[in-house]
Short mmCIF file of C-alpha atoms and ligand atoms in Angstrom, two decimals:
data_model
loop_
_atom_site.label_atom_id
_atom_site.label_comp_id
_atom_site.label_asym_id
_atom_site.label_seq_id
_atom_site.Cartn_x
_atom_site.Cartn_y
_atom_site.Cartn_z
CA MET A 1 138.19 57.50 -135.33
CA LEU A 2 135.45 59.10 -137.70
CA SER A 3 132.48 60.33 -135.39
CA ILE A 4 128.85 60.71 -136.80
CA ARG A 5 127.60 62.35 -133.73
CA THR A 6 126.31 65.71 -134.74
CA GLU A 7 123.39 66.67 -132.59
CA PRO A 8 124.10 67.54 -128.93
CA ARG A 9 123.81 64.71 -125.88
CA ALA A 10 119.92 64.71 -125.31
CA HIS A 11 120.16 64.43 -121.74
CA ALA A 12 122.40 67.12 -120.25
CA ALA A 13 120.40 67.87 -116.42
CA PRO A 14 119.88 65.29 -114.22
CA ARG A 15 116.78 63.43 -115.53
CA ARG A 16 113.63 63.42 -113.17
CA ILE A 17 112.80 59.80 -112.88
CA SER A 18 109.48 57.64 -111.44
CA VAL A 19 109.35 53.88 -111.03
CA LEU A 20 105.91 52.90 -110.59
CA GLY A 21 105.79 49.18 -109.32
CA ALA A 22 109.64 49.63 -108.12
CA THR A 23 109.62 46.62 -105.76
CA GLY A 24 108.60 44.41 -108.69
CA SER A 25 111.39 42.37 -111.08
CA VAL A 26 111.30 45.38 -113.66
CA GLY A 27 111.03 48.03 -111.08
CA GLU A 28 114.16 46.56 -109.24
CA SER A 29 116.27 46.12 -112.31
CA THR A 30 115.38 49.85 -113.40
CA LEU A 31 116.69 51.03 -110.20
CA ASP A 32 119.62 49.05 -110.51
CA LEU A 33 120.75 50.81 -113.61
CA ILE A 34 119.71 54.50 -111.87
CA GLY A 35 121.75 53.68 -108.97
CA ARG A 36 124.89 53.12 -111.11
CA ASN A 37 124.76 56.33 -112.42
CA ALA A 38 123.22 57.95 -109.68
CA ALA A 39 124.44 61.88 -110.44
CA SER A 40 122.42 61.60 -113.71
CA TYR A 41 119.02 61.05 -112.08
CA ARG A 42 116.62 62.64 -109.68
CA VAL A 43 114.40 59.97 -108.61
CA VAL A 44 110.79 61.74 -107.91
CA ALA A 45 108.56 59.02 -107.06
CA LEU A 46 108.51 55.07 -105.89
CA THR A 47 105.71 52.97 -105.61
CA GLY A 48 104.98 49.52 -104.27
CA GLY A 49 102.03 47.35 -103.85
CA ARG A 50 102.28 45.68 -100.44
CA ASN A 51 106.19 45.16 -99.82
CA ALA A 52 106.72 48.59 -97.64
CA SER A 53 109.98 47.48 -96.17
CA ARG A 54 111.44 46.94 -99.48
CA LEU A 55 109.87 50.26 -100.66
CA ALA A 56 111.47 52.44 -97.86
CA GLU A 57 114.97 50.14 -98.43
CA LEU A 58 115.07 51.53 -102.43
CA ALA A 59 113.41 55.10 -101.39
CA ILE A 60 116.33 55.60 -99.07
CA ARG A 61 118.69 54.25 -101.55
CA HIS A 62 118.09 56.31 -104.11
CA ARG A 63 116.88 59.41 -102.15
CA ALA A 64 113.32 59.47 -103.52
CA GLN A 65 111.26 62.54 -102.79
CA LEU A 66 108.11 60.44 -102.85
CA ALA A 67 107.19 56.65 -101.79
CA VAL A 68 103.60 55.55 -102.34
CA ILE A 69 102.45 51.90 -101.10
CA SER A 70 99.03 51.21 -102.67
CA ASP A 71 97.67 48.68 -99.89
CA GLU A 72 96.67 50.99 -96.75
CA HIS A 73 97.14 48.06 -94.10
CA CYS A 74 100.97 48.58 -95.22
CA TYR A 75 101.48 52.42 -94.97
CA ALA A 76 101.99 52.12 -91.00
CA GLU A 77 105.13 50.03 -91.90
CA LEU A 78 106.31 52.53 -94.52
CA CYS A 79 105.73 55.60 -92.29
CA ALA A 80 107.92 53.94 -89.54
CA ALA A 81 110.68 52.84 -91.71
CA LEU A 82 110.83 56.20 -93.74
CA ALA A 83 110.39 58.23 -90.29
CA GLY A 84 113.17 61.08 -89.79
CA THR A 85 114.40 60.84 -93.47
CA GLY A 86 112.44 63.78 -94.92
CA ILE A 87 111.12 61.22 -97.76
CA GLU A 88 107.31 61.99 -98.47
CA THR A 89 105.02 59.09 -97.74
CA ALA A 90 101.43 58.12 -98.85
CA SER A 91 99.30 55.12 -99.54
CA GLY A 92 96.01 54.31 -101.24
CA ASN A 93 95.07 54.68 -104.99
CA GLU A 94 94.71 58.00 -104.93
CA ALA A 95 98.18 58.56 -103.91
CA LEU A 96 99.17 56.23 -106.38
CA LEU A 97 97.74 58.18 -109.17
CA ASP A 98 99.33 61.47 -107.63
CA ALA A 99 102.46 59.85 -108.16
CA ALA A 100 101.98 58.90 -111.37
CA GLU A 101 101.16 62.98 -112.10
CA ARG A 102 104.48 64.04 -110.20
CA PRO A 103 106.37 66.18 -113.09
CA ALA A 104 108.94 63.58 -114.12
CA ASP A 105 110.85 63.33 -117.34
CA TRP A 106 111.03 59.27 -117.14
CA ILE A 107 108.58 57.16 -115.67
CA MET A 108 109.01 53.35 -115.79
CA ALA A 109 105.43 51.83 -115.62
CA ALA A 110 106.09 48.45 -114.14
CA ILE A 111 102.73 47.46 -112.16
CA VAL A 112 101.95 44.22 -113.21
CA GLY A 113 98.16 43.54 -114.12
CA VAL A 114 95.09 46.03 -115.14
CA ALA A 115 95.60 47.64 -111.82
CA GLY A 116 98.38 49.58 -113.81
CA LEU A 117 96.03 51.14 -116.31
CA GLN A 118 95.12 54.09 -114.20
CA PRO A 119 98.49 55.09 -112.81
CA THR A 120 100.25 54.54 -116.25
CA LEU A 121 97.67 56.85 -118.24
CA ARG A 122 98.45 59.65 -115.57
CA ALA A 123 102.35 58.78 -116.38
CA VAL A 124 101.58 59.07 -120.17
CA ARG A 125 99.52 62.44 -119.81
CA GLN A 126 102.28 64.12 -118.75
CA GLY A 127 103.55 64.09 -121.89
CA THR A 128 106.96 63.23 -121.31
CA CYS A 129 108.48 59.66 -121.56
CA THR A 130 107.00 56.17 -120.53
CA ALA A 131 108.75 53.22 -120.50
CA LEU A 132 106.14 50.52 -120.69
CA ALA A 133 106.44 47.18 -119.34
CA ASN A 134 103.13 47.02 -118.15
CA LYS A 135 101.76 45.04 -121.12
CA GLU A 136 98.28 44.39 -119.79
CA CYS A 137 97.44 47.99 -120.21
CA LEU A 138 97.93 47.80 -124.01
CA VAL A 139 95.96 44.57 -124.26
CA SER A 140 93.30 45.91 -122.09
CA ALA A 141 92.74 49.22 -123.48
CA GLY A 142 94.72 49.10 -126.36
CA ALA A 143 93.13 51.88 -128.79
CA ILE A 144 92.38 54.12 -126.07
CA PHE A 145 95.85 53.75 -124.46
CA MET A 146 97.37 54.59 -127.55
CA ALA A 147 95.19 57.51 -128.58
CA GLU A 148 95.79 59.29 -125.19
CA VAL A 149 99.58 58.48 -126.10
CA ALA A 150 99.09 60.77 -129.29
CA ARG A 151 97.30 63.07 -127.72
CA HIS A 152 99.99 64.19 -125.34
CA SER A 153 102.57 63.50 -127.72
CA THR A 154 104.10 61.14 -125.07
CA THR A 155 107.24 59.23 -126.38
CA LEU A 156 106.30 55.60 -125.28
CA LEU A 157 108.82 53.25 -125.16
CA PRO A 158 108.28 49.43 -124.64
CA VAL A 159 110.50 47.87 -122.18
CA ASP A 160 109.35 44.02 -122.99
CA SER A 161 112.43 42.48 -124.34
CA GLU A 162 110.73 41.61 -127.83
CA HIS A 163 109.21 44.92 -128.18
CA SER A 164 112.09 46.53 -127.25
CA ALA A 165 113.85 44.50 -129.85
CA ALA A 166 111.05 45.00 -132.46
CA LEU A 167 111.81 48.90 -132.25
CA GLN A 168 115.59 48.31 -132.20
CA VAL A 169 115.41 46.57 -135.39
CA MET A 170 112.43 48.68 -137.04
CA ARG A 171 113.87 52.15 -135.78
CA GLY A 172 113.56 54.32 -138.81
CA ALA A 173 111.91 51.93 -141.09
CA ALA A 174 108.78 52.92 -143.08
CA PRO A 175 105.92 51.04 -142.16
CA ASP A 176 105.37 49.58 -145.77
CA GLU A 177 109.21 48.00 -145.84
CA ILE A 178 107.92 45.73 -143.06
CA GLU A 179 106.31 42.46 -144.20
CA LYS A 180 106.09 40.55 -140.85
CA VAL A 181 107.47 40.15 -137.24
CA TYR A 182 108.24 37.44 -135.49
CA LEU A 183 108.08 37.46 -131.85
CA THR A 184 110.17 34.96 -130.01
CA ALA A 185 109.30 32.88 -126.61
CA SER A 186 111.49 30.58 -124.79
CA GLY A 187 108.44 28.26 -124.87
CA GLY A 188 108.39 28.15 -120.69
CA PRO A 189 109.53 25.06 -118.47
CA PHE A 190 107.06 22.94 -120.16
CA ARG A 191 107.98 23.21 -123.72
CA SER A 192 108.17 19.55 -124.05
CA TRP A 193 105.76 18.34 -121.63
CA THR A 194 102.83 16.64 -122.76
CA ARG A 195 98.88 17.92 -122.12
CA GLU A 196 98.69 14.92 -119.65
CA ALA A 197 101.84 15.93 -117.66
CA MET A 198 100.72 19.82 -117.55
CA ALA A 199 97.39 18.69 -116.17
CA GLU A 200 99.54 17.84 -113.11
CA ALA A 201 101.81 20.64 -113.10
CA ARG A 202 102.42 22.54 -109.92
CA ILE A 203 102.80 26.10 -109.12
CA GLU A 204 106.40 25.69 -108.16
CA GLN A 205 107.11 23.85 -111.68
CA ALA A 206 105.12 26.57 -113.49
CA LEU A 207 107.13 29.16 -111.63
CA GLN A 208 110.61 27.77 -113.19
CA HIS A 209 111.15 29.71 -115.69
CA PRO A 210 114.33 28.14 -118.13
CA ASN A 211 115.86 31.57 -118.80
CA TRP A 212 114.25 34.92 -117.08
CA SER A 213 113.72 35.83 -113.80
CA MET A 214 110.56 37.65 -113.31
CA GLY A 215 107.22 38.17 -111.20
CA ARG A 216 105.04 35.16 -110.56
CA LYS A 217 102.37 36.47 -113.21
CA VAL A 218 104.45 36.82 -116.22
CA THR A 219 106.10 33.57 -115.29
CA LEU A 220 102.89 31.88 -115.56
CA ASP A 221 102.10 33.40 -118.60
CA SER A 222 105.28 32.30 -120.17
CA ALA A 223 104.58 28.57 -118.90
CA THR A 224 100.79 28.60 -120.60
CA LEU A 225 102.20 31.00 -123.42
CA MET A 226 99.65 33.23 -122.70
CA ASN A 227 102.52 35.79 -122.05
CA LYS A 228 103.00 35.51 -125.88
CA GLY A 229 99.67 35.78 -126.44
CA LEU A 230 99.37 39.00 -124.77
CA GLU A 231 102.47 39.83 -126.71
CA LEU A 232 101.01 39.94 -129.81
CA LEU A 233 98.58 42.29 -128.81
CA GLU A 234 101.09 44.35 -127.53
CA ALA A 235 102.74 44.90 -130.62
CA HIS A 236 99.49 44.89 -132.69
CA HIS A 237 99.02 48.40 -130.55
CA LEU A 238 102.49 49.54 -130.14
CA PHE A 239 103.33 49.44 -133.54
CA SER A 240 100.20 49.06 -135.76
CA LEU A 241 101.02 45.72 -137.10
CA ALA A 242 98.25 43.96 -138.90
CA PRO A 243 97.48 40.23 -137.15
CA GLU A 244 98.72 38.67 -140.16
CA GLN A 245 102.17 40.56 -139.76
CA LEU A 246 102.79 38.98 -136.43
CA ASP A 247 103.67 35.55 -135.55
CA VAL A 248 105.51 33.85 -132.53
CA LEU A 249 108.74 31.53 -132.89
CA ILE A 250 109.60 29.51 -130.26
CA HIS A 251 113.50 29.96 -129.44
CA PRO A 252 114.63 27.70 -126.12
CA GLN A 253 117.60 29.75 -125.83
CA SER A 254 116.02 33.29 -125.58
CA MET A 255 119.13 35.10 -127.10
CA VAL A 256 117.17 36.12 -130.33
CA HIS A 257 114.35 38.28 -129.46
CA CYS A 258 112.77 39.29 -132.17
CA LEU A 259 113.29 39.00 -135.80
CA VAL A 260 111.64 41.72 -138.65
CA TYR A 261 111.06 40.41 -142.02
CA TYR A 262 111.64 43.41 -144.29
CA ARG A 263 109.88 43.24 -148.01
CA ASP A 264 113.13 42.86 -149.98
CA GLY A 265 113.85 39.18 -147.78
CA SER A 266 116.24 40.85 -145.80
CA VAL A 267 116.02 39.69 -142.04
CA LEU A 268 116.87 41.75 -139.13
CA ALA A 269 116.74 40.52 -135.63
CA GLN A 270 117.99 41.93 -132.02
CA MET A 271 120.34 39.45 -129.73
CA SER A 272 121.40 39.91 -126.21
CA CYS A 273 121.66 37.68 -123.04
CA PRO A 274 118.45 37.40 -121.41
CA ASP A 275 118.45 40.32 -118.94
CA MET A 276 115.80 43.02 -118.64
CA ARG A 277 118.86 45.77 -117.93
CA THR A 278 119.48 45.78 -121.67
CA PRO A 279 115.77 46.65 -122.77
CA ILE A 280 115.17 48.89 -119.47
CA ALA A 281 118.25 50.50 -120.45
CA TYR A 282 117.23 51.36 -124.08
CA SER A 283 114.29 52.97 -123.02
CA LEU A 284 116.31 55.05 -120.23
CA ALA A 285 119.22 56.05 -122.30
CA TRP A 286 116.43 56.75 -125.67
CA PRO A 287 117.40 58.00 -128.05
CA GLU A 288 120.81 57.13 -127.28
CA ARG A 289 123.01 54.16 -125.36
CA MET A 290 124.20 53.60 -122.18
CA ASP A 291 126.62 51.50 -120.33
CA VAL A 292 125.12 48.20 -118.87
CA PRO A 293 126.92 45.31 -117.16
CA THR A 294 125.11 42.47 -118.42
CA LYS A 295 126.92 39.05 -119.59
CA ARG A 296 127.71 39.58 -123.01
CA LEU A 297 126.27 37.32 -125.71
CA ASP A 298 128.85 34.56 -126.45
CA LEU A 299 127.51 32.74 -129.69
CA ALA A 300 130.52 30.29 -129.61
CA GLU A 301 129.54 29.26 -126.10
CA ALA A 302 126.05 29.14 -126.83
CA GLY A 303 126.62 27.07 -129.83
CA THR A 304 123.76 26.11 -131.33
CA LEU A 305 120.39 28.16 -131.23
CA THR A 306 117.37 26.83 -132.14
CA PHE A 307 113.87 27.61 -133.49
CA GLU A 308 110.53 25.95 -133.58
CA ALA A 309 106.96 26.67 -134.68
CA PRO A 310 104.62 26.65 -131.22
CA ASP A 311 102.63 23.58 -130.98
CA PRO A 312 98.59 24.64 -131.01
CA GLU A 313 97.80 21.40 -129.35
CA ARG A 314 99.70 21.66 -126.49
CA PHE A 315 99.44 25.41 -126.14
CA PRO A 316 96.04 26.95 -127.34
CA ALA A 317 96.68 30.23 -125.70
CA LEU A 318 98.34 31.25 -128.92
CA ARG A 319 94.88 30.53 -130.82
CA LEU A 320 93.17 32.25 -128.41
CA ALA A 321 95.38 35.46 -128.61
CA ARG A 322 94.83 35.30 -132.36
CA GLN A 323 90.99 35.34 -132.28
CA THR A 324 91.02 37.83 -129.63
CA LEU A 325 93.39 39.99 -131.93
CA SER A 326 91.19 39.41 -134.84
CA ALA A 327 87.89 40.25 -132.75
CA GLY A 328 89.44 43.50 -131.81
CA ARG A 329 86.79 45.89 -129.66
CA SER A 330 86.84 44.93 -126.17
CA ALA A 331 87.79 41.16 -126.84
CA GLY A 332 91.27 42.31 -125.24
CA THR A 333 89.96 43.96 -122.23
CA VAL A 334 87.93 40.38 -121.79
CA PHE A 335 91.22 38.15 -122.54
CA ASN A 336 93.23 40.18 -120.40
CA ALA A 337 90.42 39.68 -117.52
CA ALA A 338 89.84 36.37 -117.48
CA ASN A 339 93.61 35.54 -117.53
CA GLU A 340 94.23 37.30 -114.49
CA VAL A 341 91.08 35.60 -112.71
CA ALA A 342 92.53 32.28 -113.95
CA GLY A 343 96.11 32.89 -113.19
CA GLU A 344 95.23 33.93 -109.53
CA ALA A 345 92.72 30.72 -109.36
CA PHE A 346 95.73 28.47 -110.36
CA PHE A 347 97.90 30.22 -107.82
CA GLU A 348 95.38 29.82 -105.12
CA GLU A 349 95.19 25.89 -106.03
CA ARG A 350 91.51 26.36 -107.03
CA ILE A 351 92.19 25.05 -110.69
CA GLY A 352 94.86 23.03 -112.42
CA PHE A 353 97.55 24.27 -114.85
CA LEU A 354 95.40 23.22 -117.96
CA ALA A 355 92.38 24.96 -116.70
CA ILE A 356 94.03 28.79 -116.83
CA VAL A 357 93.70 28.82 -120.64
CA ALA A 358 90.50 26.92 -120.63
CA LEU A 359 88.74 28.97 -118.30
CA VAL A 360 90.08 32.10 -120.61
CA GLU A 361 88.39 30.45 -123.45
CA ALA A 362 85.01 29.78 -121.68
CA THR A 363 85.18 33.28 -120.32
CA MET A 364 85.37 34.70 -123.75
CA ASP A 365 82.43 32.02 -124.95
CA ILE A 366 80.04 33.41 -122.41
CA ALA A 367 80.95 37.11 -123.03
CA ALA A 368 80.21 37.62 -126.70
CA ASP A 369 78.21 40.68 -125.45
CA LEU A 370 81.07 42.49 -123.66
CA THR A 371 83.71 41.58 -126.38
CA ALA A 372 81.58 43.37 -129.08
CA LEU A 373 81.55 46.53 -126.95
CA THR A 374 83.44 49.54 -128.31
CA PRO A 375 84.60 51.26 -125.07
CA ALA A 376 84.78 55.24 -125.63
CA SER A 377 86.62 55.69 -122.31
CA VAL A 378 88.75 54.10 -119.91
CA ASP A 379 85.91 53.93 -117.58
CA ASP A 380 84.19 51.77 -120.14
CA VAL A 381 87.30 49.37 -120.51
CA LEU A 382 87.27 49.14 -116.49
CA ALA A 383 83.50 48.45 -116.30
CA ILE A 384 83.99 45.59 -119.18
CA ASP A 385 87.28 44.40 -117.04
CA ALA A 386 85.03 43.91 -113.62
CA GLU A 387 82.16 42.35 -115.27
CA ALA A 388 84.59 39.91 -117.30
CA ARG A 389 86.12 39.16 -114.25
CA GLN A 390 82.48 38.29 -112.68
CA ARG A 391 82.01 35.92 -115.41
CA ALA A 392 85.38 34.10 -115.19
CA LEU A 393 84.56 33.52 -111.22
CA SER A 394 81.39 32.42 -111.91
CA LEU A 395 82.81 29.72 -114.39
CA LEU A 396 85.74 28.67 -111.65
CA PRO A 397 83.58 25.75 -110.35
CA ARG A 398 82.98 24.74 -113.42
CA PHE A 399 86.96 24.05 -113.71
CA ALA A 400 87.80 22.91 -110.11
CA SER A 401 86.90 19.70 -110.57
CA ARG A 402 89.33 19.23 -113.53
CA ARG A 403 92.19 19.25 -111.05
P1 LIG B 1 106.36 41.78 -109.99
O1 LIG B 1 105.06 40.70 -109.78
O2 LIG B 1 107.71 41.63 -109.88
O3 LIG B 1 105.96 43.51 -109.81
C1 LIG B 1 104.78 44.08 -109.72
C2 LIG B 1 104.84 45.61 -109.17
O4 LIG B 1 103.60 46.25 -109.19
C3 LIG B 1 105.54 45.54 -107.70
O5 LIG B 1 106.17 46.69 -107.33
C4 LIG B 1 104.06 45.38 -107.12
O6 LIG B 1 104.20 45.78 -105.85
C5 LIG B 1 103.23 46.45 -107.94
N1 LIG B 1 101.77 45.97 -108.10
C6 LIG B 1 101.37 44.53 -107.92
N2 LIG B 1 99.44 44.58 -107.59
C7 LIG B 1 99.63 46.36 -107.66
C8 LIG B 1 98.29 46.76 -107.59
N3 LIG B 1 97.14 46.42 -107.45
N4 LIG B 1 98.37 48.03 -107.03
C9 LIG B 1 99.61 49.04 -107.43
N5 LIG B 1 100.92 48.13 -107.65
C10 LIG B 1 100.85 47.01 -107.39
O7 LIG B 1 106.42 42.16 -111.92
P2 LIG B 1 107.15 42.05 -112.94
O8 LIG B 1 107.66 40.69 -113.40
O9 LIG B 1 108.32 43.00 -112.95
O10 LIG B 1 106.44 42.71 -114.45
C11 LIG B 1 105.52 44.00 -114.31
C12 LIG B 1 105.07 44.04 -115.49
O11 LIG B 1 106.30 44.23 -116.56
C13 LIG B 1 104.13 43.10 -116.32
O12 LIG B 1 103.06 43.99 -116.67
C14 LIG B 1 104.74 42.01 -117.04
O13 LIG B 1 104.21 41.53 -117.67
C15 LIG B 1 105.65 43.27 -117.44
N6 LIG B 1 107.02 42.58 -117.99
C16 LIG B 1 108.01 41.86 -117.09
C17 LIG B 1 109.19 41.14 -117.33
C18 LIG B 1 110.28 40.87 -116.35
O14 LIG B 1 111.18 40.30 -116.63
N7 LIG B 1 109.91 40.76 -114.95
C19 LIG B 1 109.57 41.31 -118.82
C20 LIG B 1 108.70 41.96 -119.51
C21 LIG B 1 107.33 42.69 -119.45
MG1 LIG B 2 108.27 39.52 -123.28
#
């Protein structure tokens, strides 16, 4: 058989791996892959938010050097579970930042929300390889984040399935060869619901994603289509694509993850069964490929793949995301902060489903002074994020009655 590989294998020695957000959906899938080939990796740090018992189990199973739980109330439980194992423990925000700084060759950034921004930046500043699941980092602090990536010559590999797909089909292409990139969206559980029905949607219905099993925030974001809005901003920053080069296509089967239109009329797409281990593996094996035991795509079994344009009337999140994209500056910071507040308010049953996007829009409306700011530092971003959260919270009572 003809072999085209001439360069040496990229990863000879065990690679030092850290997972920020190890107890989450992406974190667990990452460790599933690591555990299947344990001799190839040395696990440095694992972090979790509150689930101390699960973090301890993972730390023991993967022989981590360090386990950090962010919530200090959960520290005693972590210490008890890891007593006598020799695994170092710590808790709190500073400890999380220290974990992200522990020298590692590959770091998975899988904390959810803007809470992941500072730890992810610490990881990026190591100048090694950061696998980025946390899309909120880019939505909220895109320009500053990408400048840090460039400054430290960090290899930044997207883990979001659509962005991993985009990287796969654009790999090696010159920027002027690309005309347009379509991110696909399943459409979520309410794809065919009326606005009237969505107004009454309950938490458990919003959390029933048709194809993907994920953490609750991203699952809710998929139901409002905010997730695809966040992903437009994510793609803009990752690939330096102009707003008019980015679009969304509803594809309920979640088998095609991204379509890239080239200037000669060719369209290249990436396909796989909806299982996050495929995009995670792409970032883990980079620049090679690795074996992944996912279900293989069976197109004969799937039969029909369908595509449709998103409905802007029923899903206004995409229009809002486009406005955010065009506005630039701090619009992404405000958009993301308001969405985090609105999502939490929905989970606390303070507002109804349709009020999520309405609250984000209302926050953007009263925060023109914030969105116009150009942040010079991460501290500026976090200050704008905090102020935007306050404004969103101040609007909550106005939306509470609409449930
Ligand atoms: P998740 O809720 O399942 O897990 C989040 C992880 O972050 C957990 O380990 C949690 O303990 C930790 N965490 C939460 N709040 C924290 C805080 N304040 N401080 C420190 N740690 C905290 O989320 P997930 O579904 O794994 O998603 C993680 C990120 O990846 C999100 O940004 C999401 O949009 C993105 N993503 C997820 C998927 C998926 O399939 N789950 C797909 C694409 C992108
Ligand atoms: Mg995605």
